[in-house]
XYZ file of C-alpha atoms in Angstrom:
125
model
C 123.869 81.885 75.344
C 123.202 85.338 76.767
C 123.927 86.256 80.356
C 122.108 89.121 82.037
C 123.151 90.768 85.294
C 120.915 93.318 86.989
C 122.043 95.943 89.489
C 120.786 99.114 91.098
C 118.014 97.830 93.323
C 117.610 98.920 96.918
C 115.419 100.569 99.511
C 113.881 103.962 98.743
C 111.128 106.086 100.210
C 107.902 106.684 98.347
C 108.350 109.455 95.805
C 112.014 108.651 95.341
C 113.933 107.358 92.350
C 116.130 104.429 91.412
C 117.909 103.443 88.216
C 118.252 99.766 87.420
C 120.898 98.496 85.036
C 121.127 95.211 83.181
C 124.442 94.255 81.601
C 124.222 91.696 78.802
C 126.817 89.422 77.279
C 127.096 88.825 73.554
C 128.451 90.666 70.557
C 125.053 91.299 69.020
C 123.360 93.137 71.873
C 122.090 95.763 69.449
C 119.819 93.119 67.924
C 118.232 92.079 71.250
C 114.769 93.098 72.292
C 115.035 93.868 76.003
C 112.409 93.912 78.698
C 111.916 94.546 82.390
C 109.495 92.539 84.491
C 108.746 92.450 88.196
C 107.380 89.968 90.663
C 105.991 90.762 94.081
C 105.581 88.065 96.766
C 102.601 85.859 96.040
C 101.999 87.433 92.633
C 102.746 86.477 89.066
C 105.593 88.031 87.145
C 104.305 91.122 85.363
C 105.502 93.195 82.457
C 106.995 96.614 83.198
C 108.670 97.923 80.028
C 110.319 96.840 76.788
C 112.622 98.380 74.225
C 113.042 97.071 70.705
C 116.205 96.505 68.756
C 114.990 98.827 66.000
C 115.050 102.609 66.483
C 114.451 102.219 70.201
C 110.701 101.741 70.182
C 109.459 101.454 73.745
C 106.394 100.056 75.453
C 105.215 100.403 79.054
C 102.710 98.874 81.388
C 99.954 101.335 82.248
C 100.930 101.168 85.917
C 104.366 102.698 85.250
C 103.704 104.901 82.223
C 104.913 108.431 82.839
C 107.033 107.372 85.830
C 109.470 104.802 84.413
C 111.745 105.119 81.397
C 113.521 102.270 79.629
C 116.619 103.004 77.582
C 119.637 101.195 76.211
C 123.296 101.751 75.427
C 124.438 99.432 72.685
C 128.009 100.624 73.229
C 127.851 99.369 76.818
C 125.625 96.309 76.209
C 123.332 97.665 78.893
C 119.639 98.393 79.302
C 118.381 100.771 81.981
C 115.148 101.349 83.840
C 114.850 104.804 85.364
C 112.140 104.706 88.014
C 110.765 107.974 89.348
C 107.891 108.805 91.711
C 108.147 105.345 93.209
C 105.188 103.941 95.111
C 105.010 101.168 97.722
C 103.168 99.037 95.165
C 106.297 99.121 92.985
C 108.006 96.907 95.567
C 109.119 93.689 93.852
C 112.028 91.770 92.464
C 112.827 93.292 89.077
C 114.068 91.069 86.281
C 115.762 91.877 83.025
C 114.948 89.743 79.975
C 116.285 89.431 76.438
C 115.109 88.025 73.136
C 117.576 87.558 70.296
C 115.184 86.616 67.489
C 114.850 90.059 65.885
C 111.319 90.682 67.049
C 109.762 93.944 68.072
C 108.275 94.698 71.453
C 107.411 91.777 73.702
C 105.289 91.967 76.838
C 104.749 88.362 77.928
C 107.356 86.509 80.013
C 107.128 83.386 77.858
C 108.213 85.388 74.824
C 111.688 86.069 76.207
C 114.593 83.672 75.873
C 116.957 84.790 78.618
C 116.553 86.141 82.136
C 118.688 87.765 84.788
C 118.713 86.755 88.430
C 116.690 89.752 89.595
C 117.280 92.732 91.862
C 115.108 93.707 94.820
C 113.370 97.077 94.875
C 111.652 98.059 98.102
C 109.647 101.276 98.394
C 108.709 102.338 101.901
C 105.689 104.481 102.661
């Protein structure tokens, strides 16, 4: 069982930045594929970014490419999402997800095994 705990959400003005963190349990974090998703009210959960367990390959949704950066610290069992140039349309609950089955990049929610509880990000105009 893997537990994921997100932090770092909050209220920010458009154009600002936030860094989300997701702390994971487990001794084999370095073998987890990690992802970030978000869900706005009345909308489906959507993919934001993913980072593989091998040589830190990354993958981004087109809507955040060039503005968001996913990274990981295997020493700290933590994955990060640096969000710059935030827009009001980035407002959502952001969720961290993990897959432990030694796969590469995953972009669909159903492909992930474990989920955090989410952290709210609100971008004001």
